[in-house]
mmCIF file of C-alpha atoms in Angstrom:
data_model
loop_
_atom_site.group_PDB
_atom_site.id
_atom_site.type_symbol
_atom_site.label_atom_id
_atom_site.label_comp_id
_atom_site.label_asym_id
_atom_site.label_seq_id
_atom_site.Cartn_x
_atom_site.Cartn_y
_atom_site.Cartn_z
ATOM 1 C CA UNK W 1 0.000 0.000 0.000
ATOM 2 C CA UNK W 2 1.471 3.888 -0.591
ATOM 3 C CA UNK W 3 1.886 6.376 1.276
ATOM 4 C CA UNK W 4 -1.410 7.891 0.094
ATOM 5 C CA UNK W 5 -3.516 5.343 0.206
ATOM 6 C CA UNK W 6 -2.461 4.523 3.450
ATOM 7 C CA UNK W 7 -3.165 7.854 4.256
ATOM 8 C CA UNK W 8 -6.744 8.119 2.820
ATOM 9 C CA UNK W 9 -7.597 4.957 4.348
ATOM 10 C CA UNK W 10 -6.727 6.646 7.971
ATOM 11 C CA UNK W 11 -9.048 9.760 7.441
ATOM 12 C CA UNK W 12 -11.348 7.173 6.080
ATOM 13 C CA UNK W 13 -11.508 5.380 9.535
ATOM 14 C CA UNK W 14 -10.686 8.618 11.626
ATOM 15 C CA UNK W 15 -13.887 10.189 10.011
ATOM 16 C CA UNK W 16 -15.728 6.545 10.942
ATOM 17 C CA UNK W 17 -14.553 6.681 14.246
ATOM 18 C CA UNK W 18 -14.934 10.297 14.979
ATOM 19 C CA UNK W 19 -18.283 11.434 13.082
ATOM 20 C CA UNK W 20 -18.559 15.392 12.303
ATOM 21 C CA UNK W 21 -22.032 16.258 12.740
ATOM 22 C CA UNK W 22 -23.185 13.240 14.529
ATOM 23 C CA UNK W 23 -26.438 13.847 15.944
ATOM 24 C CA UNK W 24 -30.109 14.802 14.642
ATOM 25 C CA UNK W 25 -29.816 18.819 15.679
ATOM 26 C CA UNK W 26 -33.267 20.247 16.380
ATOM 27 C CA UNK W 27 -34.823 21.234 13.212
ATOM 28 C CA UNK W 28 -35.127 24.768 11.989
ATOM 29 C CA UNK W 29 -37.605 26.844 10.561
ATOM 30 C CA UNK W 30 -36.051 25.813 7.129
ATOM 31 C CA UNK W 31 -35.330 22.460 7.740
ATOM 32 C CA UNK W 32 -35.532 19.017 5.679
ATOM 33 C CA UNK W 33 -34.986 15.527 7.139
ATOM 34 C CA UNK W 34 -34.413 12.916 4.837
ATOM 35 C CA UNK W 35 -34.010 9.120 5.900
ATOM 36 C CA UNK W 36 -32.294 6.938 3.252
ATOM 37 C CA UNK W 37 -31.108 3.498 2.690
ATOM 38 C CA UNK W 38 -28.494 1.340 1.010
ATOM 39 C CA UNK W 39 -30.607 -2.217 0.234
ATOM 40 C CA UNK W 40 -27.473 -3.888 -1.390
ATOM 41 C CA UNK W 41 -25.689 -3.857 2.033
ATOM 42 C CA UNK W 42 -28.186 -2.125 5.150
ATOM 43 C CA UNK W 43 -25.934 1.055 5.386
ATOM 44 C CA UNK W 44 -28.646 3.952 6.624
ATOM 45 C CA UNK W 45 -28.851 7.725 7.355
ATOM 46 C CA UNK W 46 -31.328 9.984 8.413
ATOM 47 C CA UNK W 47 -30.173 13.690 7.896
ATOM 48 C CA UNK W 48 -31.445 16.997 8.726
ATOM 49 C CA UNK W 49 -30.498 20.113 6.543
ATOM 50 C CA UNK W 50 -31.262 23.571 7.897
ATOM 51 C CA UNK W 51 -30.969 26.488 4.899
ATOM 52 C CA UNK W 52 -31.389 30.078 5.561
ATOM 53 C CA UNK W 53 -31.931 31.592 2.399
ATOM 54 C CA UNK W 54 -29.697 30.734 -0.071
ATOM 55 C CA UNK W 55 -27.534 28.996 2.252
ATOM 56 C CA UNK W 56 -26.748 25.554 4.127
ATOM 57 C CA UNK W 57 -26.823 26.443 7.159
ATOM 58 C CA UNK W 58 -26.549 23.048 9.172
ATOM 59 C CA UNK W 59 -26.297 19.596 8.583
ATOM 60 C CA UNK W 60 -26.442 16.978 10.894
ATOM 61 C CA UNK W 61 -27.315 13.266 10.635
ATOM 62 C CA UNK W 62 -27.450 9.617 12.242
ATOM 63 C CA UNK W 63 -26.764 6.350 10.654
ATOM 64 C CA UNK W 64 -25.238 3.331 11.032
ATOM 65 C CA UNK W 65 -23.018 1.133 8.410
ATOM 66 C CA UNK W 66 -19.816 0.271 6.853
ATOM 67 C CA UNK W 67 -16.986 2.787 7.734
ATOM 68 C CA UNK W 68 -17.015 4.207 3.804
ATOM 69 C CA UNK W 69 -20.868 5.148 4.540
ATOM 70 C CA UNK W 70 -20.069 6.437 7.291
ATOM 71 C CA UNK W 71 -17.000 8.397 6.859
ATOM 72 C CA UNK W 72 -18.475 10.075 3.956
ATOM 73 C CA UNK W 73 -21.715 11.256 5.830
ATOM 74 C CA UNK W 74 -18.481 12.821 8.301
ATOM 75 C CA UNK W 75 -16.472 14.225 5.225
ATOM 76 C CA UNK W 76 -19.501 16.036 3.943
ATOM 77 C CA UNK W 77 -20.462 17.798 7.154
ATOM 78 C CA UNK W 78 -16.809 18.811 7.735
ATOM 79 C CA UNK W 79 -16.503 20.597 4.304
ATOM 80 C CA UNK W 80 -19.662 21.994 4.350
ATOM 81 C CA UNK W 81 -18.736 23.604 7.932
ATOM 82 C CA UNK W 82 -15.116 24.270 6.521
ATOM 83 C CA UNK W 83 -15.810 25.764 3.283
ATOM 84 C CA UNK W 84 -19.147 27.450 4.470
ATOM 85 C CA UNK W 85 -17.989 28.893 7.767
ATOM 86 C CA UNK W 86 -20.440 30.436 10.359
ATOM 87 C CA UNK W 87 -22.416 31.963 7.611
ATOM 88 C CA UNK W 88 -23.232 28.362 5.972
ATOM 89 C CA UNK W 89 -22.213 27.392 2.238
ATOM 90 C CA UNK W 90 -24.141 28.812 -0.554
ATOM 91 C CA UNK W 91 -26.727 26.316 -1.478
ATOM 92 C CA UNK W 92 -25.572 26.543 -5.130
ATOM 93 C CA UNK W 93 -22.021 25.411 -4.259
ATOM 94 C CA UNK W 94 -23.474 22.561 -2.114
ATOM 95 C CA UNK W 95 -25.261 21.199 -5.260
ATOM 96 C CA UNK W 96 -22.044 21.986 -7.420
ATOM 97 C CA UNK W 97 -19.548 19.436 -4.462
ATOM 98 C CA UNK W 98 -23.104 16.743 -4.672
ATOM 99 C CA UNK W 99 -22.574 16.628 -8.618
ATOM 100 C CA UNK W 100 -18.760 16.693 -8.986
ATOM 101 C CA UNK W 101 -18.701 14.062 -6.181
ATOM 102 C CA UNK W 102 -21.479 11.794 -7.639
ATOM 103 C CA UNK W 103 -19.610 12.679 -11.358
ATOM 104 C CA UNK W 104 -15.874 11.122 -9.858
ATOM 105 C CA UNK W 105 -17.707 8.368 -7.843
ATOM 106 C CA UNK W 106 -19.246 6.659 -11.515
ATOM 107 C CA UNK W 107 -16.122 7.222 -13.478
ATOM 108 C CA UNK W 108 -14.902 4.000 -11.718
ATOM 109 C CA UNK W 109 -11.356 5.704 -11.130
ATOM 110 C CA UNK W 110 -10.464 7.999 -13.995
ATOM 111 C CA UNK W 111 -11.833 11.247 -12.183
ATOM 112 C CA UNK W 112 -10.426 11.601 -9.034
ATOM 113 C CA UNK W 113 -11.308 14.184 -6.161
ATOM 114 C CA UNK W 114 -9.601 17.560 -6.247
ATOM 115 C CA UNK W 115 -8.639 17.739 -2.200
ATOM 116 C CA UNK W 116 -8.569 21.734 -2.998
ATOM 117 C CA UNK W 117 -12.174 21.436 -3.516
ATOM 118 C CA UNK W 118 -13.376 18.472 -1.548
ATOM 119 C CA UNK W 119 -10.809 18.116 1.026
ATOM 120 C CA UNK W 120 -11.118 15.059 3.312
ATOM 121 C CA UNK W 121 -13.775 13.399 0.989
ATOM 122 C CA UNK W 122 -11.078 13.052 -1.235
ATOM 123 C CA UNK W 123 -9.656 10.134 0.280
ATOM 124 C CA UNK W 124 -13.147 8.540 -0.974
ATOM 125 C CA UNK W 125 -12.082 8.475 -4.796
ATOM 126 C CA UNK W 126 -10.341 5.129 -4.832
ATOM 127 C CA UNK W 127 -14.216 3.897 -3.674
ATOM 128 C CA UNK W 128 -15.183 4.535 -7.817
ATOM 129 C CA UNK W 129 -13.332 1.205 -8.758
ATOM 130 C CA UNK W 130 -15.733 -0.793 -6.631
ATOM 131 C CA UNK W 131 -19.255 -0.352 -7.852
ATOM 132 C CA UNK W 132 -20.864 -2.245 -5.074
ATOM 133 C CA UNK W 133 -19.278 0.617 -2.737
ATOM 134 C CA UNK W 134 -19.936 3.766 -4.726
ATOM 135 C CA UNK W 135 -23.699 3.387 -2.892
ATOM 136 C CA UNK W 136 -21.902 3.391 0.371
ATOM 137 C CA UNK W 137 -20.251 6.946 -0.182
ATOM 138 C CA UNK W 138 -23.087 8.357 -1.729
ATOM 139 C CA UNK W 139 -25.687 8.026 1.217
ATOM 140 C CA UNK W 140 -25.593 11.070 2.631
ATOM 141 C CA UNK W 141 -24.063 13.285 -0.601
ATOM 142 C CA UNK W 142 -27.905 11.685 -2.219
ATOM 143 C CA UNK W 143 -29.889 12.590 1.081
ATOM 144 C CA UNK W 144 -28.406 16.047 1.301
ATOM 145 C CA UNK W 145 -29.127 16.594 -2.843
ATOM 146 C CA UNK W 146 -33.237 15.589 -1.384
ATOM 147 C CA UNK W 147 -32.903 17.635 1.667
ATOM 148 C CA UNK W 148 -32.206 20.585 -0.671
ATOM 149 C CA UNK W 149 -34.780 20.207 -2.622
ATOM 150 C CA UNK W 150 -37.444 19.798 -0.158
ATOM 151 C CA UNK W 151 -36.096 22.756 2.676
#
């Protein structure tokens, strides 16, 4: 194994381990809870978006899987916190991460993750040479793109 991919598959199990945004928060006046479900292997999520405007302003979830599932339900939070800041992420630029991930997740390994852009979740891109796990790491990025739509 390299360097990297020993790497990626620490954040991978750091993120399992350590969830960002663990926890149903209470929702908002602008809020969306979405429950969804992987039937290939049982992975599950329930999340709650919270947008002010034109802007993410939470996300939190619970679930309960295989650490890819749930590492990537982790990754999302954090860059949605990262890149949005106290002020939330621009809804627009949340849609634009759900498509480029979900666009480098079913090209089965020839578009990998820019870290610049989605940081940890990066470390997710190797997942796109095993179909049966591409489901896995889209949970949440697929329950956040329905949250969206219905807040």
């Amino acid at each position: 194994m390299s360097g990297l991919e020993s790497l990626y598959q620490e954040l991978i199990l750091d993120h399992a381990k350590k969830p960002r945004g663990f926890g149903l928060a209470e929702p908002g006046a602008h809020s969306a809870t979405v429950h969804q479900r992987n039937p290939v292997c049982g992975d599950e999520i329930t999340l709650r978006v919270d947008v002010e405007g034109d802007r993410v302003a939470s996300v939190t979830w619970e679930g309960a899987g295989c650490s890819i599932s749930q590492a990537s339900a982790s990754m999302l939070v954090a860059l949605l916190q990262e890149d949005g800041g106290d002020e939330g992420m621009p809804r627009a630029d949340a849609e634009a991460l759900i498509a480029g991930f979900r666009e480098a997740l079913r090209s089965r390994g020839k578009i990998p993750l820019d870290e610049e852009t989605f940081a940890d979740a990066a470390a997710l891109s190797g997942v796109s040479k095993y179909t049966a796990r591409v489901k896995c790491a889209m949970l949440a990025w697929v329950a956040l793109e329905q949250g969206l739509r219905q807040a």
